[in-house]
């Protein structure tokens, strides 16, 4: 049998927290199960909002559904993905993702799991780190 998972039935959360800065809403779209080794989550970032630094043990694929998403890595790479673009993040690369300062963004996060674990959260992205990434992104255009 196929399963229909209706929007909003798996829960979510909003707001500033230990793992997000600014106005963010997270809605779980689907979970991993016995045949699917990844989950899907819809994450909406208001301007200036972003995740904390983190890593994924089995990688992550982000599909931008609205607006733009900026992402930075510990190696200094900064990229801006627009609606329809995909960010492909390999396992164990320290990174963050969020909105630009003047535009909201939403992505579907497809996050692979190992033994039920799909993320390790680290420090929050400081305003200084975020602003530096924005400048770098704008200079690339
Ligand atoms: Mn990530």
PDB file of N, CA, C and O in Angstrom, residues 107-134:
ATOM      1  N   UNK A 107      13.337  25.762   1.677  1.00  0.00           N
ATOM      2  CA  UNK A 107      13.863  24.567   1.017  1.00  0.00           C
ATOM      3  C   UNK A 107      13.235  23.310   1.586  1.00  0.00           C
ATOM      4  O   UNK A 107      12.758  23.288   2.724  1.00  0.00           O
ATOM      5  N   UNK A 108      13.235  22.283   0.758  1.00  0.00           N
ATOM      6  CA  UNK A 108      12.929  20.935   1.223  1.00  0.00           C
ATOM      7  C   UNK A 108      14.278  20.301   1.550  1.00  0.00           C
ATOM      8  O   UNK A 108      15.168  20.285   0.704  1.00  0.00           O
ATOM      9  N   UNK A 109      14.432  19.858   2.772  1.00  0.00           N
ATOM     10  CA  UNK A 109      15.676  19.204   3.184  1.00  0.00           C
ATOM     11  C   UNK A 109      15.470  17.697   3.174  1.00  0.00           C
ATOM     12  O   UNK A 109      14.614  17.172   3.893  1.00  0.00           O
ATOM     13  N   UNK A 110      16.245  17.023   2.339  1.00  0.00           N
ATOM     14  CA  UNK A 110      16.222  15.561   2.272  1.00  0.00           C
ATOM     15  C   UNK A 110      17.483  15.093   2.987  1.00  0.00           C
ATOM     16  O   UNK A 110      18.599  15.302   2.498  1.00  0.00           O
ATOM     17  N   UNK A 111      17.296  14.516   4.156  1.00  0.00           N
ATOM     18  CA  UNK A 111      18.437  14.248   5.026  1.00  0.00           C
ATOM     19  C   UNK A 111      18.549  12.756   5.300  1.00  0.00           C
ATOM     20  O   UNK A 111      17.654  12.151   5.892  1.00  0.00           O
ATOM     21  N   UNK A 112      19.658  12.194   4.861  1.00  0.00           N
ATOM     22  CA  UNK A 112      19.872  10.756   5.038  1.00  0.00           C
ATOM     23  C   UNK A 112      20.237  10.445   6.482  1.00  0.00           C
ATOM     24  O   UNK A 112      20.774  11.281   7.198  1.00  0.00           O
ATOM     25  N   UNK A 113      19.945   9.225   6.879  1.00  0.00           N
ATOM     26  CA  UNK A 113      20.155   8.817   8.273  1.00  0.00           C
ATOM     27  C   UNK A 113      21.060   7.604   8.367  1.00  0.00           C
ATOM     28  O   UNK A 113      21.043   6.745   7.502  1.00  0.00           O
ATOM     29  N   UNK A 114      21.801   7.547   9.465  1.00  0.00           N
ATOM     30  CA  UNK A 114      22.497   6.321   9.857  1.00  0.00           C
ATOM     31  C   UNK A 114      22.045   6.022  11.275  1.00  0.00           C
ATOM     32  O   UNK A 114      22.221   6.857  12.169  1.00  0.00           O
ATOM     33  N   UNK A 115      21.465   4.855  11.487  1.00  0.00           N
ATOM     34  CA  UNK A 115      20.985   4.442  12.820  1.00  0.00           C
ATOM     35  C   UNK A 115      20.103   5.511  13.469  1.00  0.00           C
ATOM     36  O   UNK A 115      20.259   5.814  14.656  1.00  0.00           O
ATOM     37  N   UNK A 116      19.224   6.091  12.674  1.00  0.00           N
ATOM     38  CA  UNK A 116      18.277   7.063  13.206  1.00  0.00           C
ATOM     39  C   UNK A 116      18.862   8.442  13.440  1.00  0.00           C
ATOM     40  O   UNK A 116      18.163   9.353  13.881  1.00  0.00           O
ATOM     41  N   UNK A 117      20.144   8.624  13.127  1.00  0.00           N
ATOM     42  CA  UNK A 117      20.768   9.938  13.355  1.00  0.00           C
ATOM     43  C   UNK A 117      21.023  10.619  12.016  1.00  0.00           C
ATOM     44  O   UNK A 117      21.516   9.990  11.081  1.00  0.00           O
ATOM     45  N   UNK A 118      20.658  11.912  11.921  1.00  0.00           N
ATOM     46  CA  UNK A 118      20.874  12.597  10.645  1.00  0.00           C
ATOM     47  C   UNK A 118      21.572  13.950  10.770  1.00  0.00           C
ATOM     48  O   UNK A 118      21.870  14.588   9.772  1.00  0.00           O
ATOM     49  N   UNK A 119      21.841  14.388  11.990  1.00  0.00           N
ATOM     50  CA  UNK A 119      22.480  15.704  12.146  1.00  0.00           C
ATOM     51  C   UNK A 119      23.205  15.788  13.477  1.00  0.00           C
ATOM     52  O   UNK A 119      22.801  15.173  14.466  1.00  0.00           O
ATOM     53  N   UNK A 120      24.300  16.549  13.477  1.00  0.00           N
ATOM     54  CA  UNK A 120      24.974  16.928  14.717  1.00  0.00           C
ATOM     55  C   UNK A 120      25.006  18.454  14.744  1.00  0.00           C
ATOM     56  O   UNK A 120      25.592  19.077  13.845  1.00  0.00           O
ATOM     57  N   UNK A 121      24.328  19.034  15.712  1.00  0.00           N
ATOM     58  CA  UNK A 121      24.275  20.495  15.805  1.00  0.00           C
ATOM     59  C   UNK A 121      25.491  21.043  16.531  1.00  0.00           C
ATOM     60  O   UNK A 121      25.951  20.452  17.519  1.00  0.00           O
ATOM     61  N   UNK A 122      25.964  22.182  16.042  1.00  0.00           N
ATOM     62  CA  UNK A 122      27.151  22.834  16.617  1.00  0.00           C
ATOM     63  C   UNK A 122      26.764  24.259  17.033  1.00  0.00           C
ATOM     64  O   UNK A 122      25.605  24.510  17.305  1.00  0.00           O
ATOM     65  N   UNK A 123      27.743  25.160  17.074  1.00  0.00           N
ATOM     66  CA  UNK A 123      27.487  26.547  17.501  1.00  0.00           C
ATOM     67  C   UNK A 123      26.544  27.281  16.548  1.00  0.00           C
ATOM     68  O   UNK A 123      26.493  26.985  15.360  1.00  0.00           O
ATOM     69  N   UNK A 124      25.880  28.287  17.052  1.00  0.00           N
ATOM     70  CA  UNK A 124      25.078  29.146  16.173  1.00  0.00           C
ATOM     71  C   UNK A 124      25.995  29.974  15.276  1.00  0.00           C
ATOM     72  O   UNK A 124      27.149  30.237  15.619  1.00  0.00           O
ATOM     73  N   UNK A 125      25.477  30.362  14.125  1.00  0.00           N
ATOM     74  CA  UNK A 125      26.215  31.226  13.198  1.00  0.00           C
ATOM     75  C   UNK A 125      26.096  32.662  13.723  1.00  0.00           C
ATOM     76  O   UNK A 125      24.984  33.187  13.846  1.00  0.00           O
ATOM     77  N   UNK A 126      27.218  33.269  14.036  1.00  0.00           N
ATOM     78  CA  UNK A 126      27.201  34.629  14.599  1.00  0.00           C
ATOM     79  C   UNK A 126      26.800  35.639  13.522  1.00  0.00           C
ATOM     80  O   UNK A 126      26.896  35.359  12.322  1.00  0.00           O
ATOM     81  N   UNK A 127      26.383  36.823  13.957  1.00  0.00           N
ATOM     82  CA  UNK A 127      26.067  37.892  13.000  1.00  0.00           C
ATOM     83  C   UNK A 127      27.290  38.201  12.140  1.00  0.00           C
ATOM     84  O   UNK A 127      27.172  38.462  10.938  1.00  0.00           O
ATOM     85  N   UNK A 128      28.468  38.161  12.750  1.00  0.00           N
ATOM     86  CA  UNK A 128      29.706  38.456  12.020  1.00  0.00           C
ATOM     87  C   UNK A 128      29.939  37.418  10.913  1.00  0.00           C
ATOM     88  O   UNK A 128      30.247  37.771   9.770  1.00  0.00           O
ATOM     89  N   UNK A 129      29.769  36.152  11.244  1.00  0.00           N
ATOM     90  CA  UNK A 129      29.946  35.089  10.238  1.00  0.00           C
ATOM     91  C   UNK A 129      28.909  35.214   9.123  1.00  0.00           C
ATOM     92  O   UNK A 129      29.220  35.052   7.936  1.00  0.00           O
ATOM     93  N   UNK A 130      27.676  35.524   9.524  1.00  0.00           N
ATOM     94  CA  UNK A 130      26.589  35.651   8.546  1.00  0.00           C
ATOM     95  C   UNK A 130      26.833  36.838   7.615  1.00  0.00           C
ATOM     96  O   UNK A 130      26.710  36.721   6.385  1.00  0.00           O
ATOM     97  N   UNK A 131      27.200  37.970   8.202  1.00  0.00           N
ATOM     98  CA  UNK A 131      27.430  39.177   7.385  1.00  0.00           C
ATOM     99  C   UNK A 131      28.603  38.990   6.422  1.00  0.00           C
ATOM    100  O   UNK A 131      28.564  39.451   5.283  1.00  0.00           O
ATOM    101  N   UNK A 132      29.624  38.289   6.881  1.00  0.00           N
ATOM    102  CA  UNK A 132      30.784  37.998   6.027  1.00  0.00           C
ATOM    103  C   UNK A 132      30.358  37.132   4.828  1.00  0.00           C
ATOM    104  O   UNK A 132      30.781  37.374   3.696  1.00  0.00           O
ATOM    105  N   UNK A 133      29.497  36.172   5.102  1.00  0.00           N
ATOM    106  CA  UNK A 133      29.008  35.301   4.022  1.00  0.00           C
ATOM    107  C   UNK A 133      28.173  36.098   3.020  1.00  0.00           C
ATOM    108  O   UNK A 133      28.289  35.901   1.804  1.00  0.00           O
ATOM    109  N   UNK A 134      27.337  37.012   3.538  1.00  0.00           N
ATOM    110  CA  UNK A 134      26.514  37.844   2.634  1.00  0.00           C
ATOM    111  C   UNK A 134      27.395  38.679   1.709  1.00  0.00           C
ATOM    112  O   UNK A 134      27.129  38.779   0.508  1.00  0.00           O
TER     113      UNK A 134
END
